[in-house]
Tab-separated table of C-alpha atoms in Angstrom:
chain	number	residue	atom	x	y	z
A	1	MET	CA	25.088	23.903	67.198
A	2	LYS	CA	21.255	22.344	66.915
A	3	ARG	CA	19.461	25.566	67.914
A	4	MET	CA	21.320	26.918	64.511
A	5	LYS	CA	20.692	24.138	62.208
A	6	SER	CA	17.027	23.970	63.110
A	7	LEU	CA	17.083	28.138	63.018
A	8	ALA	CA	18.851	27.898	59.071
A	9	ALA	CA	15.886	24.346	58.646
A	10	THR	CA	13.240	27.236	59.433
A	11	VAL	CA	14.545	30.346	56.883
A	12	ALA	CA	14.871	27.878	54.423
A	13	VAL	CA	11.432	26.084	54.863
A	14	ALA	CA	9.959	29.463	55.308
A	15	GLY	CA	11.964	30.595	51.848
A	16	ALA	CA	10.313	27.732	50.583
A	17	MET	CA	7.514	28.357	51.619
A	18	LEU	CA	7.867	33.074	50.002
A	19	ALA	CA	9.347	31.204	46.169
A	20	VAL	CA	5.666	29.186	45.930
A	21	PRO	CA	3.846	31.723	43.780
A	22	ALA	CA	0.208	31.983	45.696
A	23	ALA	CA	-2.600	32.366	43.335
A	24	SER	CA	-4.041	35.133	42.830
A	25	ALA	CA	-7.408	36.369	42.360
A	26	ALA	CA	-9.386	36.733	38.916
A	27	GLU	CA	-9.598	40.402	37.670
A	28	LEU	CA	-10.579	40.452	34.295
A	29	THR	CA	-13.674	40.354	32.861
A	30	PRO	CA	-16.556	38.977	30.574
A	31	ALA	CA	-16.538	42.024	28.905
A	32	GLN	CA	-12.628	42.516	28.083
A	33	VAL	CA	-12.939	38.934	27.209
A	34	ALA	CA	-15.293	39.566	24.725
A	35	GLY	CA	-13.820	42.444	23.299
A	36	ASP	CA	-16.083	43.217	20.157
A	37	THR	CA	-17.411	39.664	19.579
A	38	GLN	CA	-21.487	39.690	19.812
A	39	LEU	CA	-23.365	38.503	22.971
A	40	SER	CA	-25.199	35.087	23.683
A	41	GLU	CA	-29.772	35.984	24.356
A	42	VAL	CA	-30.303	34.101	27.380
A	43	ARG	CA	-33.696	32.429	27.895
A	44	GLU	CA	-35.746	30.301	29.826
A	45	LEU	CA	-35.367	26.514	27.588
A	46	THR	CA	-37.521	25.904	24.692
A	47	PRO	CA	-37.413	21.836	25.055
A	48	THR	CA	-36.821	20.218	21.538
A	49	GLU	CA	-37.974	16.897	20.893
A	50	GLU	CA	-34.352	16.105	21.580
A	51	ILE	CA	-34.081	17.535	24.411
A	52	GLU	CA	-36.784	15.816	26.335
A	53	GLY	CA	-35.881	12.554	25.937
A	54	GLN	CA	-32.496	12.876	27.538
A	55	LYS	CA	-32.233	12.155	31.042
A	56	TRP	CA	-30.667	14.582	32.434
A	57	TYR	CA	-34.301	16.732	31.701
A	58	GLN	CA	-36.483	13.908	32.249
A	59	LYS	CA	-34.948	13.915	36.037
A	60	TYR	CA	-34.760	17.572	36.589
A	61	ALA	CA	-37.279	19.166	34.531
A	62	ASP	CA	-39.572	20.222	37.445
A	63	ASP	CA	-36.666	19.917	40.198
A	64	ASP	CA	-36.220	24.151	41.071
A	65	ARG	CA	-32.443	23.472	42.208
A	66	VAL	CA	-32.095	23.112	37.831
A	67	LEU	CA	-32.520	26.534	35.721
A	68	LYS	CA	-33.461	25.163	32.462
A	69	LEU	CA	-31.979	28.110	30.110
A	70	GLU	CA	-31.169	28.116	26.685
A	71	ALA	CA	-27.911	30.734	25.201
A	72	THR	CA	-27.708	31.690	21.401
A	73	SER	CA	-23.949	31.700	20.106
A	74	PRO	CA	-23.551	33.884	17.078
A	75	ALA	CA	-20.552	32.138	16.051
A	76	MET	CA	-22.671	29.018	16.021
A	77	ASP	CA	-25.240	30.339	13.479
A	78	GLY	CA	-26.866	31.355	16.347
A	79	ARG	CA	-27.735	27.913	17.859
A	80	ALA	CA	-29.158	27.709	20.854
A	81	VAL	CA	-27.534	25.710	23.861
A	82	PRO	CA	-28.729	24.046	26.523
A	83	LEU	CA	-27.916	24.510	30.313
A	84	ALA	CA	-28.934	22.831	33.053
A	85	VAL	CA	-27.683	25.718	36.103
A	86	ILE	CA	-27.665	24.923	39.802
A	87	LYS	CA	-28.831	28.866	41.011
A	88	ALA	CA	-26.864	29.644	44.045
A	89	GLN	CA	-28.855	30.699	47.479
A	90	ASN	CA	-27.903	34.477	47.317
A	91	PRO	CA	-27.044	36.943	44.769
A	92	ASP	CA	-24.446	38.308	44.155
A	93	ARG	CA	-22.101	34.722	43.974
A	94	PRO	CA	-19.109	32.415	42.342
A	95	THR	CA	-20.115	30.802	38.821
A	96	ILE	CA	-18.459	27.582	37.998
A	97	TYR	CA	-18.945	26.247	34.234
A	98	LEU	CA	-18.574	22.289	35.047
A	99	LEU	CA	-18.086	20.738	31.195
A	100	ASN	CA	-19.737	17.681	30.627
A	101	GLY	CA	-17.149	14.557	28.638
A	102	ALA	CA	-17.505	13.291	24.796
A	103	GLY	CA	-20.317	12.248	24.839
A	104	SER	CA	-22.624	14.953	26.828
A	105	ALA	CA	-26.355	15.568	26.848
A	106	GLU	CA	-26.218	13.434	23.296
A	107	GLN	CA	-25.486	10.551	24.642
A	108	ASP	CA	-26.830	10.791	28.916
A	109	THR	CA	-23.703	10.934	29.616
A	110	ASP	CA	-23.769	13.970	31.035
A	111	TRP	CA	-23.661	15.739	35.352
A	112	LEU	CA	-26.727	16.172	36.074
A	113	ASN	CA	-27.188	12.323	34.878
A	114	GLN	CA	-24.511	10.127	35.753
A	115	SER	CA	-23.687	12.184	39.091
A	116	GLU	CA	-24.392	13.255	42.414
A	117	ALA	CA	-23.642	16.878	41.063
A	118	VAL	CA	-27.012	18.316	41.515
A	119	GLU	CA	-27.377	17.123	45.026
A	120	PHE	CA	-23.463	18.147	45.881
A	121	TYR	CA	-23.352	21.701	45.098
A	122	ALA	CA	-27.221	23.047	46.079
A	123	ASP	CA	-26.207	24.082	50.123
A	124	LYS	CA	-22.638	25.966	48.090
A	125	ASP	CA	-24.358	28.744	47.486
A	126	VAL	CA	-22.727	29.081	44.762
A	127	ASN	CA	-23.922	28.836	40.015
A	128	VAL	CA	-23.447	25.451	38.240
A	129	VAL	CA	-23.717	26.071	34.562
A	130	VAL	CA	-23.244	22.981	32.210
A	131	PRO	CA	-23.292	23.640	28.907
A	132	GLN	CA	-26.266	20.611	28.127
A	133	ALA	CA	-24.698	19.883	24.280
A	134	GLY	CA	-20.933	19.666	22.301
A	135	ALA	CA	-20.159	16.351	22.468
A	136	PHE	CA	-17.184	14.461	20.752
A	137	SER	CA	-16.362	19.117	20.500
A	138	TYR	CA	-13.382	19.186	22.475
A	139	TYR	CA	-15.437	22.352	23.413
A	140	THR	CA	-13.040	23.904	21.110
A	141	ASP	CA	-13.571	26.720	17.868
A	142	TRP	CA	-13.101	23.988	15.332
A	143	ASP	CA	-11.162	25.301	11.252
A	144	VAL	CA	-13.410	22.666	9.325
A	145	SER	CA	-17.094	21.938	10.694
A	146	PRO	CA	-17.122	17.836	9.519
A	147	ASN	CA	-20.686	18.669	9.338
A	148	GLN	CA	-22.271	15.538	10.306
A	149	SER	CA	-22.976	13.004	13.200
A	150	TYR	CA	-22.740	14.687	16.344
A	151	LEU	CA	-20.880	17.167	14.519
A	152	LYS	CA	-23.245	19.599	12.195
A	153	GLY	CA	-23.056	23.399	11.680
A	154	PRO	CA	-20.196	25.123	12.702
A	155	GLN	CA	-18.318	24.400	15.744
A	156	LYS	CA	-17.266	27.602	17.300
A	157	TRP	CA	-17.495	25.575	21.438
A	158	GLU	CA	-14.625	27.854	22.473
A	159	THR	CA	-16.159	31.377	21.052
A	160	PHE	CA	-19.094	30.391	23.341
A	161	LEU	CA	-18.275	28.973	26.331
A	162	THR	CA	-15.366	31.495	27.781
A	163	LYS	CA	-16.548	34.990	24.737
A	164	GLU	CA	-20.613	35.258	23.955
A	165	LEU	CA	-21.860	33.192	27.552
A	166	PRO	CA	-20.253	34.719	30.233
A	167	GLY	CA	-21.790	38.200	30.795
A	168	PRO	CA	-25.222	37.199	29.548
A	169	LEU	CA	-25.231	34.838	31.347
A	170	GLU	CA	-23.926	35.963	35.346
A	171	ALA	CA	-25.574	39.521	34.729
A	172	HIS	CA	-28.941	36.991	34.049
A	173	LEU	CA	-27.823	35.401	37.351
A	174	ASN	CA	-26.808	38.596	39.364
A	175	ALA	CA	-23.229	36.371	39.686
A	176	ASN	CA	-20.305	38.219	40.851
A	177	ASN	CA	-16.932	38.279	38.789
A	178	LYS	CA	-15.878	35.146	40.640
A	179	ARG	CA	-15.072	32.049	38.607
A	180	ALA	CA	-14.154	28.564	37.850
A	181	VAL	CA	-14.079	26.016	34.674
A	182	ALA	CA	-13.692	22.231	35.521
A	183	GLY	CA	-14.196	19.280	33.177
A	184	MET	CA	-13.544	15.090	33.280
A	185	SER	CA	-12.023	12.955	30.061
A	186	MET	CA	-12.747	15.452	26.827
A	187	SER	CA	-13.052	18.709	29.103
A	188	ALA	CA	-10.555	18.812	31.072
A	189	THR	CA	-8.423	19.157	28.385
A	190	SER	CA	-10.539	21.646	27.074
A	191	SER	CA	-10.904	23.737	30.752
A	192	LEU	CA	-6.925	24.101	31.726
A	193	LEU	CA	-6.832	25.876	27.713
A	194	PHE	CA	-10.027	27.850	28.580
A	195	ALA	CA	-7.458	29.486	31.179
A	196	GLN	CA	-3.928	29.421	29.392
A	197	HIS	CA	-6.406	31.433	26.586
A	198	ASN	CA	-7.661	33.972	28.849
A	199	PRO	CA	-5.201	34.402	31.770
A	200	GLY	CA	-6.893	36.375	34.640
A	201	PHE	CA	-10.788	35.310	33.393
A	202	TYR	CA	-10.531	32.390	35.695
A	203	ASP	CA	-9.966	32.263	39.634
A	204	ALA	CA	-9.680	28.079	39.880
A	205	VAL	CA	-9.262	25.330	36.984
A	206	GLY	CA	-10.428	21.744	37.686
A	207	SER	CA	-9.250	19.127	35.243
A	208	PHE	CA	-10.756	15.185	36.349
A	209	ALA	CA	-8.630	12.774	34.146
A	210	GLY	CA	-7.396	13.792	31.486
A	211	CYS	CA	-4.117	14.603	28.957
A	212	ALA	CA	-2.625	18.051	28.752
A	213	ALA	CA	-1.085	17.418	25.852
A	214	THR	CA	-1.926	17.006	22.070
A	215	ALA	CA	0.297	18.257	19.508
A	216	ALA	CA	2.389	14.534	20.238
A	217	PRO	CA	1.893	11.917	18.076
A	218	PHE	CA	0.184	10.078	20.717
A	219	GLU	CA	-1.621	12.185	21.875
A	220	TYR	CA	-2.547	13.593	18.720
A	221	GLU	CA	-3.907	10.154	17.723
A	222	ALA	CA	-5.828	10.002	20.727
A	223	LEU	CA	-7.769	13.553	19.648
A	224	ARG	CA	-8.589	11.496	16.671
A	225	LEU	CA	-10.270	8.575	18.818
A	226	THR	CA	-12.111	11.066	20.126
A	227	VAL	CA	-13.345	13.076	17.093
A	228	ASN	CA	-13.942	10.031	15.256
A	229	ARG	CA	-17.142	9.319	17.766
A	230	GLY	CA	-18.390	12.165	16.855
A	231	GLY	CA	-17.735	12.555	12.068
A	232	GLY	CA	-14.510	14.761	12.639
A	233	GLU	CA	-10.640	14.586	12.965
A	234	PRO	CA	-8.313	16.657	14.733
A	235	GLU	CA	-7.301	17.383	11.694
A	236	GLN	CA	-10.426	20.212	10.772
A	237	MET	CA	-10.055	20.397	14.647
A	238	TRP	CA	-7.105	22.679	14.879
A	239	GLY	CA	-4.795	21.511	11.667
A	240	PRO	CA	-2.414	18.439	11.488
A	241	MET	CA	-0.525	17.415	14.334
A	242	GLY	CA	2.410	20.073	15.416
A	243	SER	CA	0.337	23.010	13.497
A	244	GLN	CA	0.078	26.321	15.523
A	245	LYS	CA	-3.498	26.151	15.734
A	246	ASN	CA	-2.641	22.413	17.295
A	247	ARG	CA	0.503	23.755	19.810
A	248	TYR	CA	-1.650	26.670	20.749
A	249	ASN	CA	-4.108	23.842	22.227
A	250	ASP	CA	-1.586	22.044	24.051
A	251	ALA	CA	-2.432	22.667	27.413
A	252	LEU	CA	1.385	21.241	28.082
A	253	MET	CA	3.519	23.205	26.254
A	254	ASN	CA	1.909	25.729	27.858
A	255	SER	CA	1.437	25.572	30.868
A	256	ASP	CA	3.307	28.595	32.749
A	257	LYS	CA	-0.340	30.504	31.804
A	258	LEU	CA	-1.850	28.422	34.154
A	259	ARG	CA	0.010	29.738	36.764
A	260	GLY	CA	-2.097	32.522	39.495
A	261	THR	CA	-4.835	29.879	39.203
A	262	GLU	CA	-5.824	27.488	41.663
A	263	LEU	CA	-5.666	24.298	39.837
A	264	TYR	CA	-7.305	20.890	41.269
A	265	ILE	CA	-5.919	18.280	38.874
A	266	SER	CA	-6.859	14.113	39.337
A	267	SER	CA	-5.829	10.704	37.522
A	268	GLY	CA	-6.570	7.161	38.503
A	269	ASN	CA	-3.906	5.023	37.179
A	270	GLY	CA	-5.571	2.723	35.162
A	271	LEU	CA	-5.834	-0.491	37.253
A	272	PRO	CA	-9.740	-1.786	38.762
A	273	GLY	CA	-11.110	-1.067	42.498
A	274	GLU	CA	-14.246	-1.950	44.013
A	275	THR	CA	-15.910	0.014	41.197
A	276	ASP	CA	-15.072	-1.635	38.369
A	277	MET	CA	-16.213	-4.829	39.990
A	278	PRO	CA	-19.395	-6.914	38.558
A	279	SER	CA	-19.825	-7.126	42.437
A	280	TYR	CA	-20.479	-3.560	42.923
A	281	TYR	CA	-22.908	-2.801	40.256
A	282	THR	CA	-25.097	-6.763	41.138
A	283	GLY	CA	-25.003	-5.174	44.464
A	284	GLN	CA	-26.890	-2.803	42.756
A	285	GLY	CA	-29.011	-4.832	41.430
A	286	VAL	CA	-27.836	-4.849	38.104
A	287	ASN	CA	-28.569	-8.320	36.288
A	288	PRO	CA	-24.781	-10.341	36.615
A	289	ALA	CA	-24.737	-11.637	32.832
A	290	ALA	CA	-24.771	-7.271	32.224
A	291	ALA	CA	-22.393	-7.027	35.192
A	292	SER	CA	-20.239	-8.731	34.035
A	293	VAL	CA	-20.293	-7.204	30.235
A	294	GLY	CA	-19.910	-3.900	31.881
A	295	ALA	CA	-17.149	-4.689	34.219
A	296	ALA	CA	-15.378	-6.360	31.715
A	297	THR	CA	-14.977	-3.253	29.474
A	298	LEU	CA	-14.073	-1.415	32.624
A	299	GLN	CA	-11.327	-2.961	33.467
A	300	ILE	CA	-10.168	-3.410	30.133
A	301	GLU	CA	-10.611	0.026	27.522
A	302	GLY	CA	-11.577	2.125	30.824
A	303	GLY	CA	-8.204	0.908	32.478
A	304	VAL	CA	-5.942	1.570	29.064
A	305	ILE	CA	-8.093	4.892	28.642
A	306	GLU	CA	-7.822	5.708	32.675
A	307	ALA	CA	-2.982	4.462	32.479
A	308	ALA	CA	-2.969	6.797	29.842
A	309	VAL	CA	-4.495	10.218	31.354
A	310	ASN	CA	-2.516	8.423	34.093
A	311	HIS	CA	0.732	9.228	31.816
A	312	CYS	CA	-0.515	12.452	30.641
A	313	THR	CA	-1.230	13.316	33.701
A	314	HIS	CA	2.154	13.251	35.281
A	315	ASN	CA	3.817	14.588	33.130
A	316	LEU	CA	2.107	17.224	33.715
A	317	GLU	CA	2.464	17.707	37.628
A	318	ALA	CA	6.016	17.527	36.431
A	319	LYS	CA	6.111	20.439	34.088
A	320	LEU	CA	3.960	22.291	36.751
A	321	LYS	CA	6.764	22.118	39.841
A	322	SER	CA	9.111	23.003	37.263
A	323	GLN	CA	7.589	26.015	36.417
A	324	ASN	CA	6.765	26.307	40.215
A	325	ILE	CA	3.547	26.448	40.004
A	326	PRO	CA	1.293	24.747	42.322
A	327	ALA	CA	-0.913	22.360	42.101
A	328	THR	CA	-3.202	20.196	44.100
A	329	TYR	CA	-3.293	16.615	42.943
A	330	ASN	CA	-5.125	13.261	43.520
A	331	PHE	CA	-3.936	10.553	41.952
A	332	ARG	CA	-5.622	7.530	42.979
A	333	ASP	CA	-4.266	4.198	44.017
A	334	THR	CA	-6.739	2.450	41.395
A	335	GLY	CA	-9.495	3.528	39.206
A	336	THR	CA	-10.691	3.373	35.540
A	337	HIS	CA	-11.839	5.998	33.359
A	338	SER	CA	-15.295	6.090	34.076
A	339	TRP	CA	-17.379	7.464	36.505
A	340	PRO	CA	-16.679	7.144	40.330
A	341	GLY	CA	-13.219	8.566	40.010
A	342	TRP	CA	-15.164	11.444	39.340
A	343	ARG	CA	-17.803	11.528	41.215
A	344	GLU	CA	-15.374	11.592	44.088
A	345	ASP	CA	-13.346	14.625	42.206
A	346	LEU	CA	-16.793	16.695	42.395
A	347	GLU	CA	-16.376	16.524	46.544
A	348	LYS	CA	-12.340	16.863	46.803
A	349	SER	CA	-12.267	19.760	43.961
A	350	TRP	CA	-14.326	22.020	46.059
A	351	PRO	CA	-11.940	23.340	48.765
A	352	VAL	CA	-10.328	23.893	46.033
A	353	PHE	CA	-12.529	26.161	44.878
A	354	GLU	CA	-14.082	27.093	47.413
A	355	LYS	CA	-10.476	28.885	48.734
A	356	ALA	CA	-10.547	30.698	45.040
A	357	LEU	CA	-13.906	31.710	44.776
A	358	PHE	CA	-14.387	33.203	48.335
């Protein structure tokens, strides 16, 4: 009887494993996604005074591990977008598009300045592309440009990053047809949407502390808090709350389109951890008064934001599980909406990306 029960349990487990669909390799090429869209021109970066003043450029201007490129965007009136590229050691390697959060390089809150991304990816033999612009844009296509503050001129970031750029850039890098996209905070939402809007184009997606939902009242107002900082309104971006375009850009509503893609999804819970305490910063030589003020901001503002993100991310987890779509989750026991968690995500997402890309 025990052997029969054991056999039955084994069969049940095996059946459950077979019922969970494994992520399949992406097959779409950049040319197929681009269609008749006019493509970017990729070239060496000509640094402007603004770029020369940014900390990432000052840090890596003479570092051969980082290619300094720029790519034009026909959809944004020929705008030249700076790109920091951690180059693979060999040709025919995959590409990871690593998107910055709300302030991006314009506010020195980018991956190169705020993390050890260059050091981490330097020996991974993968191309890592970080667009060093796009502050407060959600890396999406806006209906109407605010044309002020950080959001001047046409805002057609999704067209640029998914249609105009991949073909010319990946050819420039001698890359293969394997790719991933990842982002943190604002761009964690964008990364999910890029994959949903282009099924079969990305082998893996990383969503680090973002909110998939955008079309419900609370989540729509969260959009407003972000884009207001850049001089815009969500109505200018995706139209009124619940509109067709808003719903199209709600990654929770469209979660079924993530099927077949390897997923890494993370969040803290808003409770302060070791890296949110004044002692963490005084230990690094920060003035005690400044450390106390910074820690208070992290614990209050960062805590509230991350608690909301945690709620969003658990909703996405529940939805994906109900659809039998597998993902790797990293729910941290503590952590505010801040860089220590996203630095951890670089490392913990790598096994998911490596599995999908290699």
